[in-house]
Amino acid sequence: MRWPCLAQNGFYAGAGIGQATIDACDGVTNCDDEDTSWKIFGGWQLNPNIAFEAAWVDLGEVSGSVGGAAVSAEVDGWTLAAKGILPLNEQFSVFGKLGMIRWDVEGGGAASGIDDDGTDLMYGIGAQYMFTDRVGIVGEWEWYDIDDDVDLLSIGVLIKF
């Protein structure tokens, strides 16, 4: 049985845009913990139920003031995750993902001395709708355990090769 939503070789790529919320406002006044986020991703769908995905994600910036001085921090990183996929019909599926993020945080303003990185857990849930065998739309929520919790709600386009 051929699955119409699965391209011939299983490889796919895409890009998404959304809103990230960075839970890093403890001790920060006038804190803006939300910012526009974007990502590019690619993966390999082994079969209709399993895929492996890598992504570059820019989680935006958190900013505010500490003791009257302006501070900010930008967060980005690489992710690698396994995806469990449940096709509900030939065009629509839901999925869950579990993996790791290799993140980098760089401070600005009075926090310009901050330059930190690490590797932590990430997971997410989402859905995708394929308009054709090769082009679809993806909506998802992802959570990153980067010292402080980071949530990303995004929508994007997916192209299968």
mmCIF file with all atom_site columns, C-alpha atoms in Angstrom:
data_model
loop_
_atom_site.group_PDB
_atom_site.id
_atom_site.type_symbol
_atom_site.label_atom_id
_atom_site.label_alt_id
_atom_site.label_comp_id
_atom_site.label_asym_id
_atom_site.label_entity_id
_atom_site.label_seq_id
_atom_site.pdbx_PDB_ins_code
_atom_site.Cartn_x
_atom_site.Cartn_y
_atom_site.Cartn_z
_atom_site.occupancy
_atom_site.B_iso_or_equiv
_atom_site.pdbx_formal_charge
_atom_site.auth_seq_id
_atom_site.auth_comp_id
_atom_site.auth_asym_id
_atom_site.auth_atom_id
_atom_site.pdbx_PDB_model_num
ATOM 1   C CA . MET A 1 1   ? 0.000  0.000  0.000  1.00 0.00 ? 1   MET A CA 1
ATOM 2   C CA . ARG A 1 2   ? 1.440  3.372  -1.013 1.00 0.00 ? 2   ARG A CA 1
ATOM 3   C CA . TRP A 1 3   ? 0.873  6.253  1.395  1.00 0.00 ? 3   TRP A CA 1
ATOM 4   C CA . PRO A 1 4   ? 0.141  9.354  -0.737 1.00 0.00 ? 4   PRO A CA 1
ATOM 5   C CA . CYS A 1 5   ? 1.473  11.717 1.945  1.00 0.00 ? 5   CYS A CA 1
ATOM 6   C CA . LEU A 1 6   ? 4.872  9.990  2.029  1.00 0.00 ? 6   LEU A CA 1
ATOM 7   C CA . ALA A 1 7   ? 7.313  11.163 -0.639 1.00 0.00 ? 7   ALA A CA 1
ATOM 8   C CA . GLN A 1 8   ? 9.400  8.586  -2.477 1.00 0.00 ? 8   GLN A CA 1
ATOM 9   C CA . ASN A 1 9   ? 12.604 8.736  -0.404 1.00 0.00 ? 9   ASN A CA 1
ATOM 10  C CA . GLY A 1 10  ? 11.206 10.066 2.896  1.00 0.00 ? 10  GLY A CA 1
ATOM 11  C CA . PHE A 1 11  ? 13.370 13.211 3.054  1.00 0.00 ? 11  PHE A CA 1
ATOM 12  C CA . TYR A 1 12  ? 11.710 16.529 3.855  1.00 0.00 ? 12  TYR A CA 1
ATOM 13  C CA . ALA A 1 13  ? 12.597 20.125 4.720  1.00 0.00 ? 13  ALA A CA 1
ATOM 14  C CA . GLY A 1 14  ? 10.760 23.213 5.813  1.00 0.00 ? 14  GLY A CA 1
ATOM 15  C CA . ALA A 1 15  ? 10.670 26.480 7.669  1.00 0.00 ? 15  ALA A CA 1
ATOM 16  C CA . GLY A 1 16  ? 8.443  27.903 10.357 1.00 0.00 ? 16  GLY A CA 1
ATOM 17  C CA . ILE A 1 17  ? 7.707  31.108 12.217 1.00 0.00 ? 17  ILE A CA 1
ATOM 18  C CA . GLY A 1 18  ? 6.077  31.592 15.579 1.00 0.00 ? 18  GLY A CA 1
ATOM 19  C CA . GLN A 1 19  ? 6.179  33.061 19.036 1.00 0.00 ? 19  GLN A CA 1
ATOM 20  C CA . ALA A 1 20  ? 8.589  32.013 21.762 1.00 0.00 ? 20  ALA A CA 1
ATOM 21  C CA . THR A 1 21  ? 8.070  32.637 25.461 1.00 0.00 ? 21  THR A CA 1
ATOM 22  C CA . ILE A 1 22  ? 11.215 32.496 27.593 1.00 0.00 ? 22  ILE A CA 1
ATOM 23  C CA . ASP A 1 23  ? 10.567 32.025 31.320 1.00 0.00 ? 23  ASP A CA 1
ATOM 24  C CA . ALA A 1 24  ? 13.477 34.212 32.478 1.00 0.00 ? 24  ALA A CA 1
ATOM 25  C CA . CYS A 1 25  ? 11.919 37.228 34.203 1.00 0.00 ? 25  CYS A CA 1
ATOM 26  C CA . ASP A 1 26  ? 12.835 36.504 37.839 1.00 0.00 ? 26  ASP A CA 1
ATOM 27  C CA . GLY A 1 27  ? 14.426 39.698 39.186 1.00 0.00 ? 27  GLY A CA 1
ATOM 28  C CA . VAL A 1 28  ? 13.918 41.555 35.904 1.00 0.00 ? 28  VAL A CA 1
ATOM 29  C CA . THR A 1 29  ? 11.597 44.571 35.763 1.00 0.00 ? 29  THR A CA 1
ATOM 30  C CA . ASN A 1 30  ? 9.726  45.645 32.626 1.00 0.00 ? 30  ASN A CA 1
ATOM 31  C CA . CYS A 1 31  ? 10.434 42.164 31.335 1.00 0.00 ? 31  CYS A CA 1
ATOM 32  C CA . ASP A 1 32  ? 9.460  41.280 27.764 1.00 0.00 ? 32  ASP A CA 1
ATOM 33  C CA . ASP A 1 33  ? 9.675  37.496 27.665 1.00 0.00 ? 33  ASP A CA 1
ATOM 34  C CA . GLU A 1 34  ? 8.000  36.940 24.250 1.00 0.00 ? 34  GLU A CA 1
ATOM 35  C CA . ASP A 1 35  ? 9.518  37.355 20.820 1.00 0.00 ? 35  ASP A CA 1
ATOM 36  C CA . THR A 1 36  ? 9.091  36.254 17.229 1.00 0.00 ? 36  THR A CA 1
ATOM 37  C CA . SER A 1 37  ? 10.911 33.013 16.557 1.00 0.00 ? 37  SER A CA 1
ATOM 38  C CA . TRP A 1 38  ? 11.808 31.143 13.384 1.00 0.00 ? 38  TRP A CA 1
ATOM 39  C CA . LYS A 1 39  ? 13.324 27.837 12.407 1.00 0.00 ? 39  LYS A CA 1
ATOM 40  C CA . ILE A 1 40  ? 14.475 25.769 9.485  1.00 0.00 ? 40  ILE A CA 1
ATOM 41  C CA . PHE A 1 41  ? 14.262 22.009 9.654  1.00 0.00 ? 41  PHE A CA 1
ATOM 42  C CA . GLY A 1 42  ? 14.894 18.850 7.729  1.00 0.00 ? 42  GLY A CA 1
ATOM 43  C CA . GLY A 1 43  ? 14.288 15.223 8.333  1.00 0.00 ? 43  GLY A CA 1
ATOM 44  C CA . TRP A 1 44  ? 13.853 11.695 7.157  1.00 0.00 ? 44  TRP A CA 1
ATOM 45  C CA . GLN A 1 45  ? 10.532 9.892  7.485  1.00 0.00 ? 45  GLN A CA 1
ATOM 46  C CA . LEU A 1 46  ? 11.483 6.233  7.821  1.00 0.00 ? 46  LEU A CA 1
ATOM 47  C CA . ASN A 1 47  ? 7.887  5.014  7.487  1.00 0.00 ? 47  ASN A CA 1
ATOM 48  C CA . PRO A 1 48  ? 4.383  6.462  8.038  1.00 0.00 ? 48  PRO A CA 1
ATOM 49  C CA . ASN A 1 49  ? 4.889  6.415  11.837 1.00 0.00 ? 49  ASN A CA 1
ATOM 50  C CA . ILE A 1 50  ? 8.551  7.306  12.512 1.00 0.00 ? 50  ILE A CA 1
ATOM 51  C CA . ALA A 1 51  ? 10.754 10.234 11.471 1.00 0.00 ? 51  ALA A CA 1
ATOM 52  C CA . PHE A 1 52  ? 13.997 11.829 12.600 1.00 0.00 ? 52  PHE A CA 1
ATOM 53  C CA . GLU A 1 53  ? 14.296 15.607 12.412 1.00 0.00 ? 53  GLU A CA 1
ATOM 54  C CA . ALA A 1 54  ? 17.052 18.214 12.839 1.00 0.00 ? 54  ALA A CA 1
ATOM 55  C CA . ALA A 1 55  ? 16.438 21.962 13.061 1.00 0.00 ? 55  ALA A CA 1
ATOM 56  C CA . TRP A 1 56  ? 18.068 25.329 13.617 1.00 0.00 ? 56  TRP A CA 1
ATOM 57  C CA . VAL A 1 57  ? 15.827 27.453 15.842 1.00 0.00 ? 57  VAL A CA 1
ATOM 58  C CA . ASP A 1 58  ? 16.154 31.151 16.714 1.00 0.00 ? 58  ASP A CA 1
ATOM 59  C CA . LEU A 1 59  ? 14.088 31.592 19.880 1.00 0.00 ? 59  LEU A CA 1
ATOM 60  C CA . GLY A 1 60  ? 14.354 35.376 19.911 1.00 0.00 ? 60  GLY A CA 1
ATOM 61  C CA . GLU A 1 61  ? 15.219 37.698 22.774 1.00 0.00 ? 61  GLU A CA 1
ATOM 62  C CA . VAL A 1 62  ? 14.115 38.367 26.329 1.00 0.00 ? 62  VAL A CA 1
ATOM 63  C CA . SER A 1 63  ? 14.705 41.912 27.606 1.00 0.00 ? 63  SER A CA 1
ATOM 64  C CA . GLY A 1 64  ? 14.067 44.157 30.589 1.00 0.00 ? 64  GLY A CA 1
ATOM 65  C CA . SER A 1 65  ? 16.011 45.998 33.260 1.00 0.00 ? 65  SER A CA 1
ATOM 66  C CA . VAL A 1 66  ? 17.880 45.048 36.397 1.00 0.00 ? 66  VAL A CA 1
ATOM 67  C CA . GLY A 1 67  ? 18.679 47.848 38.832 1.00 0.00 ? 67  GLY A CA 1
ATOM 68  C CA . GLY A 1 68  ? 17.756 50.423 36.178 1.00 0.00 ? 68  GLY A CA 1
ATOM 69  C CA . ALA A 1 69  ? 20.174 49.000 33.585 1.00 0.00 ? 69  ALA A CA 1
ATOM 70  C CA . ALA A 1 70  ? 18.859 47.489 30.340 1.00 0.00 ? 70  ALA A CA 1
ATOM 71  C CA . VAL A 1 71  ? 19.540 43.770 29.907 1.00 0.00 ? 71  VAL A CA 1
ATOM 72  C CA . SER A 1 72  ? 18.723 41.287 27.166 1.00 0.00 ? 72  SER A CA 1
ATOM 73  C CA . ALA A 1 73  ? 19.562 37.780 26.082 1.00 0.00 ? 73  ALA A CA 1
ATOM 74  C CA . GLU A 1 74  ? 19.225 36.064 22.692 1.00 0.00 ? 74  GLU A CA 1
ATOM 75  C CA . VAL A 1 75  ? 18.671 32.304 22.473 1.00 0.00 ? 75  VAL A CA 1
ATOM 76  C CA . ASP A 1 76  ? 19.209 29.936 19.533 1.00 0.00 ? 76  ASP A CA 1
ATOM 77  C CA . GLY A 1 77  ? 20.268 26.376 18.929 1.00 0.00 ? 77  GLY A CA 1
ATOM 78  C CA . TRP A 1 78  ? 20.317 23.091 17.006 1.00 0.00 ? 78  TRP A CA 1
ATOM 79  C CA . THR A 1 79  ? 17.805 20.346 17.719 1.00 0.00 ? 79  THR A CA 1
ATOM 80  C CA . LEU A 1 80  ? 17.712 16.647 16.940 1.00 0.00 ? 80  LEU A CA 1
ATOM 81  C CA . ALA A 1 81  ? 14.515 14.703 17.649 1.00 0.00 ? 81  ALA A CA 1
ATOM 82  C CA . ALA A 1 82  ? 12.646 11.493 16.949 1.00 0.00 ? 82  ALA A CA 1
ATOM 83  C CA . LYS A 1 83  ? 9.028  11.936 15.798 1.00 0.00 ? 83  LYS A CA 1
ATOM 84  C CA . GLY A 1 84  ? 6.188  9.528  16.368 1.00 0.00 ? 84  GLY A CA 1
ATOM 85  C CA . ILE A 1 85  ? 3.501  10.125 13.725 1.00 0.00 ? 85  ILE A CA 1
ATOM 86  C CA . LEU A 1 86  ? -0.138 9.047  13.722 1.00 0.00 ? 86  LEU A CA 1
ATOM 87  C CA . PRO A 1 87  ? -1.729 9.433  10.251 1.00 0.00 ? 87  PRO A CA 1
ATOM 88  C CA . LEU A 1 88  ? -5.465 10.100 10.682 1.00 0.00 ? 88  LEU A CA 1
ATOM 89  C CA . ASN A 1 89  ? -6.152 9.999  6.949  1.00 0.00 ? 89  ASN A CA 1
ATOM 90  C CA . GLU A 1 90  ? -4.173 10.380 3.727  1.00 0.00 ? 90  GLU A CA 1
ATOM 91  C CA . GLN A 1 91  ? -3.624 14.125 4.271  1.00 0.00 ? 91  GLN A CA 1
ATOM 92  C CA . PHE A 1 92  ? -3.783 14.832 8.014  1.00 0.00 ? 92  PHE A CA 1
ATOM 93  C CA . SER A 1 93  ? -1.556 13.495 10.801 1.00 0.00 ? 93  SER A CA 1
ATOM 94  C CA . VAL A 1 94  ? -0.609 14.335 14.369 1.00 0.00 ? 94  VAL A CA 1
ATOM 95  C CA . PHE A 1 95  ? 2.808  13.800 15.921 1.00 0.00 ? 95  PHE A CA 1
ATOM 96  C CA . GLY A 1 96  ? 4.901  13.965 19.043 1.00 0.00 ? 96  GLY A CA 1
ATOM 97  C CA . LYS A 1 97  ? 8.625  14.566 19.170 1.00 0.00 ? 97  LYS A CA 1
ATOM 98  C CA . LEU A 1 98  ? 11.347 13.988 21.743 1.00 0.00 ? 98  LEU A CA 1
ATOM 99  C CA . GLY A 1 99  ? 14.965 15.037 21.449 1.00 0.00 ? 99  GLY A CA 1
ATOM 100 C CA . MET A 1 100 ? 17.742 17.358 22.478 1.00 0.00 ? 100 MET A CA 1
ATOM 101 C CA . ILE A 1 101 ? 18.666 20.990 21.849 1.00 0.00 ? 101 ILE A CA 1
ATOM 102 C CA . ARG A 1 102 ? 22.245 22.283 21.720 1.00 0.00 ? 102 ARG A CA 1
ATOM 103 C CA . TRP A 1 103 ? 21.580 25.901 22.724 1.00 0.00 ? 103 TRP A CA 1
ATOM 104 C CA . ASP A 1 104 ? 23.511 29.165 22.959 1.00 0.00 ? 104 ASP A CA 1
ATOM 105 C CA . VAL A 1 105 ? 22.554 32.257 24.982 1.00 0.00 ? 105 VAL A CA 1
ATOM 106 C CA . GLU A 1 106 ? 24.266 35.632 24.459 1.00 0.00 ? 106 GLU A CA 1
ATOM 107 C CA . GLY A 1 107 ? 23.566 38.633 26.653 1.00 0.00 ? 107 GLY A CA 1
ATOM 108 C CA . GLY A 1 108 ? 23.210 42.265 25.643 1.00 0.00 ? 108 GLY A CA 1
ATOM 109 C CA . GLY A 1 109 ? 23.223 45.614 27.441 1.00 0.00 ? 109 GLY A CA 1
ATOM 110 C CA . ALA A 1 110 ? 24.308 45.271 31.085 1.00 0.00 ? 110 ALA A CA 1
ATOM 111 C CA . ALA A 1 111 ? 24.251 41.474 30.527 1.00 0.00 ? 111 ALA A CA 1
ATOM 112 C CA . SER A 1 112 ? 26.723 41.627 27.615 1.00 0.00 ? 112 SER A CA 1
ATOM 113 C CA . GLY A 1 113 ? 29.161 39.430 29.535 1.00 0.00 ? 113 GLY A CA 1
ATOM 114 C CA . ILE A 1 114 ? 26.751 36.492 29.418 1.00 0.00 ? 114 ILE A CA 1
ATOM 115 C CA . ASP A 1 115 ? 27.724 33.817 26.898 1.00 0.00 ? 115 ASP A CA 1
ATOM 116 C CA . ASP A 1 116 ? 26.404 30.411 27.891 1.00 0.00 ? 116 ASP A CA 1
ATOM 117 C CA . ASP A 1 117 ? 25.629 27.176 26.099 1.00 0.00 ? 117 ASP A CA 1
ATOM 118 C CA . GLY A 1 118 ? 24.535 23.662 26.848 1.00 0.00 ? 118 GLY A CA 1
ATOM 119 C CA . THR A 1 119 ? 22.559 20.624 25.771 1.00 0.00 ? 119 THR A CA 1
ATOM 120 C CA . ASP A 1 120 ? 19.114 19.894 27.177 1.00 0.00 ? 120 ASP A CA 1
ATOM 121 C CA . LEU A 1 121 ? 15.842 18.082 26.594 1.00 0.00 ? 121 LEU A CA 1
ATOM 122 C CA . MET A 1 122 ? 13.179 19.228 24.139 1.00 0.00 ? 122 MET A CA 1
ATOM 123 C CA . TYR A 1 123 ? 9.801  17.803 23.217 1.00 0.00 ? 123 TYR A CA 1
ATOM 124 C CA . GLY A 1 124 ? 6.737  18.839 21.277 1.00 0.00 ? 124 GLY A CA 1
ATOM 125 C CA . ILE A 1 125 ? 3.401  17.968 19.738 1.00 0.00 ? 125 ILE A CA 1
ATOM 126 C CA . GLY A 1 126 ? 1.874  19.039 16.462 1.00 0.00 ? 126 GLY A CA 1
ATOM 127 C CA . ALA A 1 127 ? -0.165 18.339 13.375 1.00 0.00 ? 127 ALA A CA 1
ATOM 128 C CA . GLN A 1 128 ? 0.437  18.482 9.657  1.00 0.00 ? 128 GLN A CA 1
ATOM 129 C CA . TYR A 1 129 ? -1.835 18.727 6.651  1.00 0.00 ? 129 TYR A CA 1
ATOM 130 C CA . MET A 1 130 ? -0.528 17.758 3.209  1.00 0.00 ? 130 MET A CA 1
ATOM 131 C CA . PHE A 1 131 ? -2.079 19.715 0.322  1.00 0.00 ? 131 PHE A CA 1
ATOM 132 C CA . THR A 1 132 ? -0.315 17.441 -2.193 1.00 0.00 ? 132 THR A CA 1
ATOM 133 C CA . ASP A 1 133 ? 2.029  14.435 -1.935 1.00 0.00 ? 133 ASP A CA 1
ATOM 134 C CA . ARG A 1 134 ? 4.905  16.878 -1.437 1.00 0.00 ? 134 ARG A CA 1
ATOM 135 C CA . VAL A 1 135 ? 3.656  20.191 0.048  1.00 0.00 ? 135 VAL A CA 1
ATOM 136 C CA . GLY A 1 136 ? 2.025  20.691 3.411  1.00 0.00 ? 136 GLY A CA 1
ATOM 137 C CA . ILE A 1 137 ? 1.572  22.912 6.450  1.00 0.00 ? 137 ILE A CA 1
ATOM 138 C CA . VAL A 1 138 ? 2.765  22.122 9.986  1.00 0.00 ? 138 VAL A CA 1
ATOM 139 C CA . GLY A 1 139 ? 1.618  23.600 13.303 1.00 0.00 ? 139 GLY A CA 1
ATOM 140 C CA . GLU A 1 140 ? 3.365  22.687 16.523 1.00 0.00 ? 140 GLU A CA 1
ATOM 141 C CA . TRP A 1 141 ? 4.157  23.493 20.131 1.00 0.00 ? 141 TRP A CA 1
ATOM 142 C CA . GLU A 1 142 ? 7.667  22.765 21.386 1.00 0.00 ? 142 GLU A CA 1
ATOM 143 C CA . TRP A 1 143 ? 9.190  22.990 24.851 1.00 0.00 ? 143 TRP A CA 1
ATOM 144 C CA . TYR A 1 144 ? 12.908 23.471 25.485 1.00 0.00 ? 144 TYR A CA 1
ATOM 145 C CA . ASP A 1 145 ? 14.569 22.968 28.892 1.00 0.00 ? 145 ASP A CA 1
ATOM 146 C CA . ILE A 1 146 ? 17.160 25.752 28.489 1.00 0.00 ? 146 ILE A CA 1
ATOM 147 C CA . ASP A 1 147 ? 18.019 26.688 32.113 1.00 0.00 ? 147 ASP A CA 1
ATOM 148 C CA . ASP A 1 148 ? 14.653 28.499 32.108 1.00 0.00 ? 148 ASP A CA 1
ATOM 149 C CA . ASP A 1 149 ? 11.758 26.927 30.228 1.00 0.00 ? 149 ASP A CA 1
ATOM 150 C CA . VAL A 1 150 ? 11.183 28.094 26.662 1.00 0.00 ? 150 VAL A CA 1
ATOM 151 C CA . ASP A 1 151 ? 7.906  27.451 24.801 1.00 0.00 ? 151 ASP A CA 1
ATOM 152 C CA . LEU A 1 152 ? 7.543  27.859 21.038 1.00 0.00 ? 152 LEU A CA 1
ATOM 153 C CA . LEU A 1 153 ? 4.242  27.898 19.166 1.00 0.00 ? 153 LEU A CA 1
ATOM 154 C CA . SER A 1 154 ? 4.860  27.892 15.399 1.00 0.00 ? 154 SER A CA 1
ATOM 155 C CA . ILE A 1 155 ? 3.411  27.311 11.949 1.00 0.00 ? 155 ILE A CA 1
ATOM 156 C CA . GLY A 1 156 ? 5.393  26.394 8.883  1.00 0.00 ? 156 GLY A CA 1
ATOM 157 C CA . VAL A 1 157 ? 5.597  24.876 5.443  1.00 0.00 ? 157 VAL A CA 1
ATOM 158 C CA . LEU A 1 158 ? 6.872  21.345 4.745  1.00 0.00 ? 158 LEU A CA 1
ATOM 159 C CA . ILE A 1 159 ? 8.228  20.053 1.437  1.00 0.00 ? 159 ILE A CA 1
ATOM 160 C CA . LYS A 1 160 ? 8.870  16.337 0.838  1.00 0.00 ? 160 LYS A CA 1
ATOM 161 C CA . PHE A 1 161 ? 11.468 15.273 -1.742 1.00 0.00 ? 161 PHE A CA 1
#
